[in-house]
Amino acid sequence: MTLDCAEPKKLAAFYHEITGWEIQYAEDEYAAVGNGDTSIYFGRVPERKPVEWPSPDKQFHFDFRVPDVAKAAEEYVALGATRPEFQPGITEEGTRWIVLQDPEGHLLCLCPETT
């Protein structure tokens, strides 16, 4: 999978931090992270505009399973993610998942690990 972005090296560094995956390639025009089985590539498209959230224009999003959803959200925001106001996974009954946007506006959900 390749994500369009303005700064491939910066986005690869962000995903390296949240996944622990190795930075496989990092240039101004193209970068990649991977774990040996799966890779995420980042291609430079300087005029790319993030989709508004919430919106029917959403094309995809990542789901990351984490041991502590709230703690991971804090850590990812400290790394450059943003937390949009609209959070459909947070209800009166509790937090089922948290929606974040990476530093370039791609959506990702933080979900509890399954047992």
PDB file of C-alpha atoms in Angstrom:
ATOM      1  CA  MET A   1       0.000   0.000   0.000  1.00  0.00           C
ATOM      2  CA  THR A   2       1.259   3.486  -0.827  1.00  0.00           C
ATOM      3  CA  LEU A   3       0.002   6.643   0.863  1.00  0.00           C
ATOM      4  CA  ASP A   4       0.165   9.963  -0.956  1.00  0.00           C
ATOM      5  CA  CYS A   5       1.757  12.635   1.210  1.00  0.00           C
ATOM      6  CA  ALA A   6       3.774  15.849   1.079  1.00  0.00           C
ATOM      7  CA  GLU A   7       6.699  14.594   3.193  1.00  0.00           C
ATOM      8  CA  PRO A   8       7.415  10.858   2.776  1.00  0.00           C
ATOM      9  CA  LYS A   9      10.421  10.727   5.121  1.00  0.00           C
ATOM     10  CA  LYS A  10       8.508  12.491   7.890  1.00  0.00           C
ATOM     11  CA  LEU A  11       5.496  10.199   7.547  1.00  0.00           C
ATOM     12  CA  ALA A  12       7.717   7.096   7.446  1.00  0.00           C
ATOM     13  CA  ALA A  13       9.363   8.256  10.682  1.00  0.00           C
ATOM     14  CA  PHE A  14       5.925   8.674  12.318  1.00  0.00           C
ATOM     15  CA  TYR A  15       4.771   5.175  11.313  1.00  0.00           C
ATOM     16  CA  HIS A  16       8.147   3.727  12.345  1.00  0.00           C
ATOM     17  CA  GLU A  17       7.559   5.144  15.832  1.00  0.00           C
ATOM     18  CA  ILE A  18       3.995   3.849  16.217  1.00  0.00           C
ATOM     19  CA  THR A  19       4.542   0.408  14.659  1.00  0.00           C
ATOM     20  CA  GLY A  20       8.172  -0.271  15.523  1.00  0.00           C
ATOM     21  CA  TRP A  21       8.658  -1.315  11.907  1.00  0.00           C
ATOM     22  CA  GLU A  22      11.990  -0.700  10.232  1.00  0.00           C
ATOM     23  CA  ILE A  23      12.411   2.272   7.909  1.00  0.00           C
ATOM     24  CA  GLN A  24      13.219   0.393   4.715  1.00  0.00           C
ATOM     25  CA  TYR A  25      13.725   3.386   2.457  1.00  0.00           C
ATOM     26  CA  ALA A  26      13.732   7.146   3.031  1.00  0.00           C
ATOM     27  CA  GLU A  27      14.135   9.752   0.303  1.00  0.00           C
ATOM     28  CA  ASP A  28      12.389  13.059  -0.350  1.00  0.00           C
ATOM     29  CA  GLU A  29      10.143  11.528  -3.026  1.00  0.00           C
ATOM     30  CA  TYR A  30       9.495   8.078  -1.555  1.00  0.00           C
ATOM     31  CA  ALA A  31       9.854   6.235   1.760  1.00  0.00           C
ATOM     32  CA  ALA A  32       8.770   2.930   3.299  1.00  0.00           C
ATOM     33  CA  VAL A  33       8.410   1.116   6.617  1.00  0.00           C
ATOM     34  CA  GLY A  34       7.943  -2.615   7.009  1.00  0.00           C
ATOM     35  CA  ASN A  35       8.214  -5.649   9.251  1.00  0.00           C
ATOM     36  CA  GLY A  36       9.350  -8.250   6.715  1.00  0.00           C
ATOM     37  CA  ASP A  37       5.801  -9.359   5.845  1.00  0.00           C
ATOM     38  CA  THR A  38       4.012  -6.051   5.357  1.00  0.00           C
ATOM     39  CA  SER A  39       5.169  -2.655   4.113  1.00  0.00           C
ATOM     40  CA  ILE A  40       3.628   0.797   3.973  1.00  0.00           C
ATOM     41  CA  TYR A  41       5.030   3.108   1.303  1.00  0.00           C
ATOM     42  CA  PHE A  42       4.797   6.885   1.187  1.00  0.00           C
ATOM     43  CA  GLY A  43       4.899   8.771  -2.123  1.00  0.00           C
ATOM     44  CA  ARG A  44       5.351  12.522  -2.445  1.00  0.00           C
ATOM     45  CA  VAL A  45       2.280  14.379  -3.743  1.00  0.00           C
ATOM     46  CA  PRO A  46       2.810  17.951  -2.530  1.00  0.00           C
ATOM     47  CA  GLU A  47      -0.677  19.200  -3.495  1.00  0.00           C
ATOM     48  CA  ARG A  48      -2.529  16.400  -1.656  1.00  0.00           C
ATOM     49  CA  LYS A  49      -5.319  17.614   0.603  1.00  0.00           C
ATOM     50  CA  PRO A  50      -6.559  15.473   3.504  1.00  0.00           C
ATOM     51  CA  VAL A  51     -10.199  14.416   3.519  1.00  0.00           C
ATOM     52  CA  GLU A  52     -12.340  16.109   6.149  1.00  0.00           C
ATOM     53  CA  TRP A  53     -13.442  13.920   9.059  1.00  0.00           C
ATOM     54  CA  PRO A  54     -16.208  12.929   9.359  1.00  0.00           C
ATOM     55  CA  SER A  55     -16.959  12.717   5.674  1.00  0.00           C
ATOM     56  CA  PRO A  56     -18.322  10.256   3.119  1.00  0.00           C
ATOM     57  CA  ASP A  57     -15.155  11.043   1.101  1.00  0.00           C
ATOM     58  CA  LYS A  58     -13.028   8.889   3.436  1.00  0.00           C
ATOM     59  CA  GLN A  59     -11.172   6.374   1.271  1.00  0.00           C
ATOM     60  CA  PHE A  60      -9.506   4.141   3.870  1.00  0.00           C
ATOM     61  CA  HIS A  61      -8.142   4.089   7.377  1.00  0.00           C
ATOM     62  CA  PHE A  62      -5.800   1.953   9.439  1.00  0.00           C
ATOM     63  CA  ASP A  63      -6.890   0.023  12.533  1.00  0.00           C
ATOM     64  CA  PHE A  64      -4.087  -0.534  15.024  1.00  0.00           C
ATOM     65  CA  ARG A  65      -4.616  -2.916  17.942  1.00  0.00           C
ATOM     66  CA  VAL A  66      -2.944  -1.576  21.068  1.00  0.00           C
ATOM     67  CA  PRO A  67      -2.827  -2.731  24.722  1.00  0.00           C
ATOM     68  CA  ASP A  68      -4.066   0.623  26.085  1.00  0.00           C
ATOM     69  CA  VAL A  69      -6.128   2.776  23.693  1.00  0.00           C
ATOM     70  CA  ALA A  70      -6.007   5.996  25.743  1.00  0.00           C
ATOM     71  CA  LYS A  71      -2.264   5.735  26.403  1.00  0.00           C
ATOM     72  CA  ALA A  72      -1.509   5.006  22.736  1.00  0.00           C
ATOM     73  CA  ALA A  73      -3.611   8.010  21.689  1.00  0.00           C
ATOM     74  CA  GLU A  74      -1.580  10.274  23.994  1.00  0.00           C
ATOM     75  CA  GLU A  75       1.705   8.865  22.682  1.00  0.00           C
ATOM     76  CA  TYR A  76       0.702   9.195  19.014  1.00  0.00           C
ATOM     77  CA  VAL A  77      -0.483  12.775  19.505  1.00  0.00           C
ATOM     78  CA  ALA A  78       2.898  13.555  21.095  1.00  0.00           C
ATOM     79  CA  LEU A  79       4.495  12.138  17.916  1.00  0.00           C
ATOM     80  CA  GLY A  80       2.468  14.466  15.666  1.00  0.00           C
ATOM     81  CA  ALA A  81      -0.973  12.874  15.229  1.00  0.00           C
ATOM     82  CA  THR A  82      -4.116  14.897  15.887  1.00  0.00           C
ATOM     83  CA  ARG A  83      -7.311  13.828  17.598  1.00  0.00           C
ATOM     84  CA  PRO A  84     -10.425  15.044  15.769  1.00  0.00           C
ATOM     85  CA  GLU A  85     -13.439  16.100  17.783  1.00  0.00           C
ATOM     86  CA  PHE A  86     -15.787  13.525  16.198  1.00  0.00           C
ATOM     87  CA  GLN A  87     -15.195  10.206  17.985  1.00  0.00           C
ATOM     88  CA  PRO A  88     -17.818   7.572  17.062  1.00  0.00           C
ATOM     89  CA  GLY A  89     -16.069   4.897  19.146  1.00  0.00           C
ATOM     90  CA  ILE A  90     -16.501   6.782  22.414  1.00  0.00           C
ATOM     91  CA  THR A  91     -19.936   6.383  23.957  1.00  0.00           C
ATOM     92  CA  GLU A  92     -21.490   6.695  27.390  1.00  0.00           C
ATOM     93  CA  GLU A  93     -20.700   3.010  27.878  1.00  0.00           C
ATOM     94  CA  GLY A  94     -16.972   3.597  27.339  1.00  0.00           C
ATOM     95  CA  THR A  95     -14.245   3.787  24.717  1.00  0.00           C
ATOM     96  CA  ARG A  96     -14.404   1.167  21.984  1.00  0.00           C
ATOM     97  CA  TRP A  97     -11.826   2.894  19.775  1.00  0.00           C
ATOM     98  CA  ILE A  98     -10.238   6.310  19.225  1.00  0.00           C
ATOM     99  CA  VAL A  99      -9.892   7.999  15.838  1.00  0.00           C
ATOM    100  CA  LEU A 100      -6.680   9.927  15.125  1.00  0.00           C
ATOM    101  CA  GLN A 101      -5.212  11.579  12.061  1.00  0.00           C
ATOM    102  CA  ASP A 102      -1.542  11.092  11.238  1.00  0.00           C
ATOM    103  CA  PRO A 103       0.621  14.195  10.655  1.00  0.00           C
ATOM    104  CA  GLU A 104      -0.701  14.451   7.067  1.00  0.00           C
ATOM    105  CA  GLY A 105      -4.369  13.805   7.875  1.00  0.00           C
ATOM    106  CA  HIS A 106      -4.713  10.071   7.074  1.00  0.00           C
ATOM    107  CA  LEU A 107      -7.156   8.455   9.489  1.00  0.00           C
ATOM    108  CA  LEU A 108      -6.193   5.703  11.899  1.00  0.00           C
ATOM    109  CA  CYS A 109      -8.172   4.019  14.637  1.00  0.00           C
ATOM    110  CA  LEU A 110      -6.716   2.743  17.876  1.00  0.00           C
ATOM    111  CA  CYS A 111      -8.550  -0.404  18.936  1.00  0.00           C
ATOM    112  CA  PRO A 112      -8.093  -2.608  21.995  1.00  0.00           C
ATOM    113  CA  GLU A 113      -6.114  -5.799  21.536  1.00  0.00           C
ATOM    114  CA  THR A 114      -8.224  -8.893  21.269  1.00  0.00           C
ATOM    115  CA  THR A 115      -7.744 -11.741  23.689  1.00  0.00           C
TER     116      THR A 115
END
